[in-house]
Amino acid sequence: LGLIFYRYLSERTENYMKELLKDDGISYAEAWKDEEYKEGLKEESIDYLGYVIEPKYLFSHVIKLIETGDFDVEYMEKIINSISESTQGHDSQEDFEGLWEDMDLRSSKLGKEVSHRSKLIAKILNTINTIDFHLEDMELDVLGDAYEYLIGMFAQTAGKKGGEFYTPVNMSKLVAKLATVGLSEAKTVSDCACGSGGLLLQVGKYIKVGQYYGQELTSTTYNLARMNMFLHGIAPENQTLRNGDTLDGDWPTGEETDFNMVLMNPPYSAKWSAAAGFLQDERFSDYGVLAPKSKADYAFLLHGLYHLKSNGTMAIVLPHGVLFRGAAEGKIREKLLRSGNIYAVIGLPANLFYNTSIPTCIIVLKKHREGRDVLFIDA
């Protein structure tokens, strides 16, 4: 996935340089040899793309090195380091920070010897080279689709762990469609357990989104989400992704804390601290009880509802048990029903997700609405 992302950045550079230099009658590689040109090109690249890839580090050049047998895996490391270093001290530094930290090209899993690792990485790069990305055709999202497909395949083979970072496409579509009923745009959309970002991106296919917000606990998955947003053409200024624990530390705080839309497929019945101090936390204080330590489902739901604008819509996927479990969960559920927050409950069959075979449900919530009727759908 990191190598696909590298090719994407590389092709963007090539396309941009071709356009930039078309009236000069000079290639990018030739212009780079001229000091004056070189400095200008660096500036333009940082301003427009946010990073710099030298001609010798372009994907197309690496493919030539593979063909002549001059490529090794250490050269690939130099390339990744060079791209990251080019952003230092610029606005884009944060966007690229740690982006490739999970791509360990020295891992013995790729081969014990440098030659073995080089051979394997060369094979992957050659395979990636066979995909026609159609970057210039905005209608065709070949690259984004390829990336989503690979994350999906990765999730399938990861078994239970797969569900931690990937919501199957059909489920993402369903949740996104439910949350966007009757809407043509949303200024802000949030997913505070965003995994690899699929749910957020799905909403953007149905309505116009101003700003995307996402938070993810696992740093590897957070990096997948950042690349995924980039690859689907979401500009850095239109997204705010964060690596953090949603339940332990409320986020966002400050000015922009409420969203027009909240979507979530959080980890089912996850453990959380449920410390007594959370009873004073504004997200949970109105309910008098906390979601149990062994099942954080309602903690995620109440976090999302707290951050929903008064006219907003929220859709969350949870295990079926949230509809009937008693004790603290029963009290929270009753308060939500009495407040008229629960708009619809949709029962879903078993075996829809990678990480569990249990039946699940989608709960659609509104912050303020007339009446307390609930639409139940047995799907």
Short mmCIF file of C-alpha atoms in Angstrom, two decimals:
data_model
loop_
_atom_site.label_atom_id
_atom_site.label_comp_id
_atom_site.label_asym_id
_atom_site.label_seq_id
_atom_site.Cartn_x
_atom_site.Cartn_y
_atom_site.Cartn_z
CA LEU A 1 0.00 0.00 0.00
CA GLY A 2 2.89 2.36 0.78
CA LEU A 3 4.42 1.61 -2.63
CA ILE A 4 1.15 2.34 -4.44
CA PHE A 5 1.05 5.65 -2.61
CA TYR A 6 4.64 6.37 -3.71
CA ARG A 7 3.69 5.75 -7.34
CA TYR A 8 0.72 8.10 -6.96
CA LEU A 9 2.94 10.92 -5.62
CA SER A 10 5.46 10.23 -8.36
CA GLU A 11 2.91 10.39 -11.18
CA ARG A 12 1.44 13.59 -9.81
CA THR A 13 4.95 15.06 -9.92
CA GLU A 14 5.52 13.91 -13.53
CA ASN A 15 2.17 15.26 -14.71
CA TYR A 16 2.72 18.58 -12.95
CA MET A 17 6.28 19.02 -14.26
CA LYS A 18 5.21 18.20 -17.81
CA GLU A 19 2.59 20.94 -17.62
CA LEU A 20 4.96 23.40 -15.93
CA LEU A 21 7.77 22.95 -18.45
CA LYS A 22 5.78 22.47 -21.66
CA ASP A 23 6.60 25.96 -23.01
CA ASP A 24 10.28 25.67 -22.06
CA GLY A 25 10.92 22.73 -24.38
CA ILE A 26 12.89 20.97 -21.66
CA SER A 27 12.34 17.78 -19.67
CA TYR A 28 12.13 17.61 -15.87
CA ALA A 29 15.42 15.67 -15.70
CA GLU A 30 17.20 18.26 -17.88
CA ALA A 31 15.77 21.21 -15.95
CA TRP A 32 16.90 19.65 -12.66
CA LYS A 33 20.56 19.77 -13.81
CA ASP A 34 20.32 23.57 -14.10
CA GLU A 35 20.69 25.12 -10.61
CA GLU A 36 18.38 28.05 -11.36
CA TYR A 37 15.64 25.83 -12.75
CA LYS A 38 16.13 23.35 -9.92
CA GLU A 39 15.43 25.88 -7.16
CA GLY A 40 12.35 27.19 -8.99
CA LEU A 41 11.02 23.68 -9.54
CA LYS A 42 11.50 22.80 -5.86
CA GLU A 43 9.51 25.88 -4.83
CA GLU A 44 6.72 25.21 -7.32
CA SER A 45 6.51 21.57 -6.27
CA ILE A 46 6.27 22.39 -2.55
CA ASP A 47 3.66 25.12 -3.20
CA TYR A 48 1.47 23.02 -5.47
CA LEU A 49 2.08 19.40 -4.43
CA GLY A 50 3.43 19.81 -0.91
CA TYR A 51 6.50 17.62 -1.52
CA VAL A 52 9.42 17.18 -3.94
CA ILE A 53 10.48 14.06 -5.84
CA GLU A 54 13.74 14.42 -7.74
CA PRO A 55 13.86 13.01 -11.30
CA LYS A 56 16.16 10.15 -10.20
CA TYR A 57 13.61 9.17 -7.53
CA LEU A 58 10.57 9.05 -9.82
CA PHE A 59 8.69 5.76 -10.12
CA SER A 60 9.34 5.60 -13.89
CA HIS A 61 13.10 5.92 -13.26
CA VAL A 62 12.99 3.14 -10.65
CA ILE A 63 11.27 0.85 -13.19
CA LYS A 64 14.17 1.51 -15.60
CA LEU A 65 16.65 0.62 -12.84
CA ILE A 66 14.79 -2.65 -12.26
CA GLU A 67 14.95 -3.44 -15.99
CA THR A 68 18.73 -2.90 -16.08
CA GLY A 69 19.25 -4.82 -12.82
CA ASP A 70 20.52 -1.72 -10.98
CA PHE A 71 17.76 -1.49 -8.37
CA ASP A 72 18.10 -2.45 -4.75
CA VAL A 73 15.82 -2.06 -1.74
CA GLU A 74 18.15 0.46 -0.10
CA TYR A 75 17.51 2.84 -3.03
CA MET A 76 13.80 2.61 -2.19
CA GLU A 77 14.58 3.66 1.39
CA LYS A 78 16.49 6.70 0.09
CA ILE A 79 13.47 7.69 -2.00
CA ILE A 80 11.01 7.53 0.91
CA ASN A 81 13.42 9.47 3.17
CA SER A 82 13.96 12.08 0.45
CA ILE A 83 10.19 12.69 -0.01
CA SER A 84 9.65 13.04 3.75
CA GLU A 85 12.67 15.35 4.14
CA SER A 86 11.46 17.60 1.30
CA THR A 87 8.41 18.56 3.39
CA GLN A 88 10.43 19.62 6.47
CA GLY A 89 9.70 23.17 7.56
CA HIS A 90 6.72 23.49 5.20
CA ASP A 91 2.96 23.42 5.80
CA SER A 92 2.84 19.87 4.44
CA GLN A 93 5.31 18.50 7.00
CA GLU A 94 2.50 17.36 9.29
CA ASP A 95 0.65 15.68 6.42
CA PHE A 96 3.64 13.45 5.65
CA GLU A 97 5.01 12.90 9.14
CA GLY A 98 5.38 9.18 9.90
CA LEU A 99 3.31 8.27 6.84
CA TRP A 100 5.58 5.39 5.83
CA GLU A 101 6.66 4.32 9.31
CA ASP A 102 4.95 0.94 8.89
CA MET A 103 6.72 0.19 5.62
CA ASP A 104 9.72 -1.69 6.99
CA LEU A 105 11.91 -2.42 3.97
CA ARG A 106 14.52 -4.04 6.22
CA SER A 107 12.11 -6.60 7.64
CA SER A 108 13.42 -10.17 7.50
CA LYS A 109 9.88 -11.19 6.48
CA LEU A 110 10.73 -9.77 3.04
CA GLY A 111 13.88 -11.91 2.87
CA LYS A 112 17.00 -12.45 4.94
CA GLU A 113 19.45 -10.97 2.40
CA VAL A 114 19.34 -7.51 0.79
CA SER A 115 19.28 -9.24 -2.61
CA HIS A 116 16.18 -11.27 -1.65
CA ARG A 117 14.36 -8.18 -0.36
CA SER A 118 15.36 -6.20 -3.45
CA LYS A 119 14.01 -8.94 -5.73
CA LEU A 120 10.65 -9.02 -3.92
CA ILE A 121 10.19 -5.23 -3.82
CA ALA A 122 11.18 -5.04 -7.52
CA LYS A 123 8.50 -7.64 -8.30
CA ILE A 124 5.86 -5.62 -6.42
CA LEU A 125 6.91 -2.37 -8.14
CA ASN A 126 6.73 -4.07 -11.54
CA THR A 127 3.22 -5.32 -10.74
CA ILE A 128 2.11 -1.85 -9.62
CA ASN A 129 3.54 -0.55 -12.91
CA THR A 130 1.01 -2.66 -14.86
CA ILE A 131 -1.98 -0.74 -13.39
CA ASP A 132 -3.13 2.20 -15.49
CA PHE A 133 -4.03 4.79 -12.86
CA HIS A 134 -5.71 7.28 -15.24
CA LEU A 135 -4.63 10.10 -12.92
CA GLU A 136 -5.51 12.72 -15.49
CA ASP A 137 -9.11 11.43 -15.75
CA MET A 138 -10.95 12.70 -12.68
CA GLU A 139 -14.00 10.53 -13.46
CA LEU A 140 -12.03 7.29 -13.16
CA ASP A 141 -10.88 6.56 -9.64
CA VAL A 142 -8.80 3.52 -10.62
CA LEU A 143 -6.18 4.23 -8.00
CA GLY A 144 -8.60 4.84 -5.15
CA ASP A 145 -10.53 1.68 -6.10
CA ALA A 146 -7.33 -0.38 -6.29
CA TYR A 147 -6.28 0.84 -2.87
CA GLU A 148 -9.71 0.11 -1.35
CA TYR A 149 -9.68 -3.34 -2.96
CA LEU A 150 -6.27 -4.13 -1.49
CA ILE A 151 -7.28 -2.95 1.98
CA GLY A 152 -10.35 -5.21 1.62
CA MET A 153 -8.21 -8.22 0.63
CA PHE A 154 -5.84 -7.42 3.48
CA ALA A 155 -8.80 -7.31 5.89
CA GLN A 156 -10.12 -10.66 4.63
CA THR A 157 -6.82 -12.40 5.26
CA ALA A 158 -6.33 -10.67 8.61
CA GLY A 159 -9.38 -12.49 10.04
CA LYS A 160 -10.74 -10.90 13.20
CA LYS A 161 -8.18 -8.10 13.09
CA GLY A 162 -9.47 -7.10 9.64
CA GLY A 163 -12.64 -5.68 11.12
CA GLU A 164 -10.60 -3.25 13.16
CA PHE A 165 -9.61 -1.20 10.14
CA TYR A 166 -12.08 -2.00 7.38
CA THR A 167 -15.84 -1.81 6.94
CA PRO A 168 -16.92 -3.90 3.90
CA VAL A 169 -17.90 -1.64 1.00
CA ASN A 170 -21.59 -2.65 0.94
CA MET A 171 -21.91 -1.78 4.63
CA SER A 172 -20.10 1.55 4.14
CA LYS A 173 -22.51 2.38 1.33
CA LEU A 174 -25.53 1.50 3.46
CA VAL A 175 -24.41 3.59 6.44
CA ALA A 176 -23.46 6.53 4.19
CA LYS A 177 -26.79 6.41 2.34
CA LEU A 178 -28.76 6.30 5.60
CA ALA A 179 -26.86 9.27 7.02
CA THR A 180 -27.28 11.35 3.86
CA VAL A 181 -31.02 10.85 3.26
CA GLY A 182 -32.51 14.13 2.02
CA LEU A 183 -29.14 15.93 1.97
CA SER A 184 -27.06 17.33 -0.89
CA GLU A 185 -24.18 18.61 1.23
CA ALA A 186 -22.65 18.61 4.72
CA LYS A 187 -20.15 21.15 5.94
CA THR A 188 -18.55 18.74 8.40
CA VAL A 189 -18.52 14.94 8.62
CA SER A 190 -16.88 12.96 11.42
CA ASP A 191 -15.93 9.37 12.17
CA CYS A 192 -14.18 9.01 15.52
CA ALA A 193 -13.27 5.35 14.92
CA CYS A 194 -12.38 5.86 11.29
CA GLY A 195 -10.19 2.82 10.57
CA SER A 196 -8.77 3.19 7.06
CA GLY A 197 -11.23 6.00 6.23
CA GLY A 198 -13.68 4.09 4.01
CA LEU A 199 -16.86 5.36 5.69
CA LEU A 200 -15.79 9.00 5.41
CA LEU A 201 -14.91 8.59 1.73
CA GLN A 202 -18.18 6.83 1.00
CA VAL A 203 -20.19 9.86 2.22
CA GLY A 204 -18.26 12.03 -0.25
CA LYS A 205 -19.65 9.88 -3.09
CA TYR A 206 -23.25 10.80 -2.22
CA ILE A 207 -23.10 14.40 -1.08
CA LYS A 208 -20.73 17.38 -1.17
CA VAL A 209 -18.56 17.42 1.97
CA GLY A 210 -16.74 20.53 3.21
CA GLN A 211 -14.47 19.13 5.90
CA TYR A 212 -13.68 15.56 6.93
CA TYR A 213 -12.77 14.74 10.55
CA GLY A 214 -11.50 11.36 11.66
CA GLN A 215 -9.76 9.80 14.63
CA GLU A 216 -8.13 6.37 14.84
CA LEU A 217 -6.43 4.64 17.77
CA THR A 218 -4.01 2.33 15.90
CA SER A 219 -1.16 4.25 14.26
CA THR A 220 -0.76 1.75 11.37
CA THR A 221 -4.44 2.12 10.51
CA TYR A 222 -4.27 5.89 10.93
CA ASN A 223 -1.51 5.96 8.28
CA LEU A 224 -3.67 3.83 5.96
CA ALA A 225 -6.49 6.36 6.39
CA ARG A 226 -4.21 9.32 5.60
CA MET A 227 -2.96 7.67 2.40
CA ASN A 228 -6.51 6.64 1.49
CA MET A 229 -7.74 10.24 1.75
CA PHE A 230 -4.81 11.50 -0.34
CA LEU A 231 -5.39 8.86 -3.02
CA HIS A 232 -9.04 9.79 -3.31
CA GLY A 233 -8.08 13.40 -3.98
CA ILE A 234 -9.15 14.89 -0.63
CA ALA A 235 -7.00 18.00 -0.23
CA PRO A 236 -5.05 18.25 3.06
CA GLU A 237 -6.89 21.47 3.98
CA ASN A 238 -10.25 19.60 3.73
CA GLN A 239 -9.36 16.88 6.19
CA THR A 240 -8.37 16.65 9.85
CA LEU A 241 -7.27 13.16 10.83
CA ARG A 242 -5.86 12.36 14.25
CA ASN A 243 -4.19 9.41 15.93
CA GLY A 244 -5.73 9.08 19.40
CA ASP A 245 -8.09 7.36 21.85
CA THR A 246 -11.60 8.70 21.32
CA LEU A 247 -13.08 7.59 24.63
CA ASP A 248 -10.21 8.38 26.99
CA GLY A 249 -9.66 11.92 25.72
CA ASP A 250 -12.50 13.89 24.16
CA TRP A 251 -11.71 15.27 20.72
CA PRO A 252 -12.22 17.67 19.12
CA THR A 253 -12.24 20.43 21.70
CA GLY A 254 -12.02 24.17 21.02
CA GLU A 255 -14.03 25.99 18.38
CA GLU A 256 -15.14 23.34 15.89
CA THR A 257 -16.53 20.56 18.09
CA ASP A 258 -19.93 19.76 16.54
CA PHE A 259 -20.53 18.10 13.18
CA ASN A 260 -23.34 18.08 10.63
CA MET A 261 -22.93 14.33 10.30
CA VAL A 262 -21.41 11.60 12.45
CA LEU A 263 -20.81 8.07 11.15
CA MET A 264 -19.27 5.22 13.04
CA ASN A 265 -18.54 1.52 12.95
CA PRO A 266 -16.60 1.31 16.23
CA PRO A 267 -15.01 -1.89 17.60
CA TYR A 268 -17.88 -3.96 19.00
CA SER A 269 -18.12 -4.38 22.78
CA ALA A 270 -14.60 -3.05 23.27
CA LYS A 271 -13.20 -2.67 26.77
CA TRP A 272 -12.69 0.82 28.18
CA SER A 273 -11.76 2.24 31.58
CA ALA A 274 -15.28 3.46 32.56
CA ALA A 275 -13.53 5.40 35.37
CA ALA A 276 -15.84 7.26 37.77
CA GLY A 277 -14.38 10.58 36.59
CA PHE A 278 -16.20 10.12 33.27
CA LEU A 279 -19.50 10.79 35.09
CA GLN A 280 -18.39 14.46 35.09
CA ASP A 281 -17.45 14.32 31.39
CA GLU A 282 -19.97 16.37 29.38
CA ARG A 283 -20.33 13.57 26.85
CA PHE A 284 -21.73 11.19 29.48
CA SER A 285 -22.83 13.28 32.48
CA ASP A 286 -26.50 13.66 31.44
CA TYR A 287 -27.09 9.92 31.69
CA GLY A 288 -26.08 9.31 35.34
CA VAL A 289 -24.38 6.00 34.44
CA LEU A 290 -21.51 4.89 32.22
CA ALA A 291 -21.32 2.20 29.57
CA PRO A 292 -19.92 -0.93 31.30
CA LYS A 293 -16.17 -1.56 31.33
CA SER A 294 -16.51 -4.66 29.17
CA LYS A 295 -18.76 -3.03 26.55
CA ALA A 296 -17.94 0.49 25.32
CA ASP A 297 -20.71 0.48 22.68
CA TYR A 298 -22.81 3.20 24.33
CA ALA A 299 -19.70 5.23 25.18
CA PHE A 300 -18.98 5.50 21.44
CA LEU A 301 -22.62 6.29 20.69
CA LEU A 302 -22.83 9.05 23.33
CA HIS A 303 -19.50 10.54 22.21
CA GLY A 304 -20.83 10.81 18.66
CA LEU A 305 -24.19 12.22 19.72
CA TYR A 306 -22.50 14.83 21.93
CA HIS A 307 -20.54 16.09 18.91
CA LEU A 308 -23.56 16.21 16.59
CA LYS A 309 -24.98 19.60 15.59
CA SER A 310 -28.56 20.28 16.65
CA ASN A 311 -29.84 19.65 13.10
CA GLY A 312 -27.38 16.86 12.32
CA THR A 313 -27.75 13.13 11.62
CA MET A 314 -25.76 10.27 13.10
CA ALA A 315 -25.57 6.63 11.96
CA ILE A 316 -23.69 4.04 14.01
CA VAL A 317 -23.23 0.27 13.57
CA LEU A 318 -23.31 -1.67 16.85
CA PRO A 319 -23.80 -5.26 18.05
CA HIS A 320 -27.44 -6.33 18.40
CA GLY A 321 -27.06 -6.54 22.19
CA VAL A 322 -27.28 -2.76 22.57
CA LEU A 323 -31.02 -3.08 21.85
CA PHE A 324 -31.86 -5.26 24.84
CA ARG A 325 -29.02 -5.48 27.40
CA GLY A 326 -30.06 -4.18 30.83
CA ALA A 327 -28.35 -2.42 33.77
CA ALA A 328 -26.48 0.79 32.81
CA GLU A 329 -27.09 0.22 29.08
CA GLY A 330 -30.83 -0.04 29.72
CA LYS A 331 -30.82 3.30 31.56
CA ILE A 332 -28.87 5.02 28.75
CA ARG A 333 -31.21 3.54 26.14
CA GLU A 334 -34.30 4.71 28.04
CA LYS A 335 -32.94 8.27 28.35
CA LEU A 336 -32.16 8.33 24.61
CA LEU A 337 -35.69 7.16 23.77
CA ARG A 338 -37.35 9.64 26.15
CA SER A 339 -35.25 12.46 24.66
CA GLY A 340 -36.37 11.48 21.16
CA ASN A 341 -32.76 11.01 19.98
CA ILE A 342 -33.31 7.58 18.43
CA TYR A 343 -34.81 8.02 15.00
CA ALA A 344 -34.46 4.55 13.48
CA VAL A 345 -33.22 1.09 14.44
CA ILE A 346 -32.27 -1.27 11.63
CA GLY A 347 -31.63 -4.92 12.49
CA LEU A 348 -28.98 -6.56 10.29
CA PRO A 349 -28.21 -10.27 9.78
CA ALA A 350 -25.17 -12.19 11.04
CA ASN A 351 -21.88 -12.63 9.16
CA LEU A 352 -21.66 -9.19 7.55
CA PHE A 353 -18.27 -8.26 9.01
CA TYR A 354 -14.79 -9.76 9.04
CA ASN A 355 -14.26 -9.61 12.78
CA THR A 356 -17.52 -11.09 14.03
CA SER A 357 -20.33 -13.43 12.97
CA ILE A 358 -22.89 -11.83 15.33
CA PRO A 359 -25.94 -9.94 14.05
CA THR A 360 -25.53 -6.17 14.21
CA CYS A 361 -27.76 -3.12 13.92
CA ILE A 362 -27.58 0.43 12.64
CA ILE A 363 -28.98 3.13 14.91
CA VAL A 364 -29.81 6.45 13.29
CA LEU A 365 -29.94 9.38 15.75
CA LYS A 366 -30.97 13.03 15.62
CA LYS A 367 -30.04 15.63 18.22
CA HIS A 368 -33.37 17.51 18.37
CA ARG A 369 -36.56 16.44 16.69
CA GLU A 370 -40.30 16.56 17.19
CA GLY A 371 -41.89 13.48 18.75
CA ARG A 372 -40.41 10.23 19.97
CA ASP A 373 -41.56 7.73 17.36
CA VAL A 374 -38.89 5.24 16.30
CA LEU A 375 -38.79 3.56 12.92
CA PHE A 376 -37.83 -0.11 13.28
CA ILE A 377 -36.66 -2.02 10.22
CA ASP A 378 -35.93 -5.74 10.27
CA ALA A 379 -33.36 -6.09 7.54
#
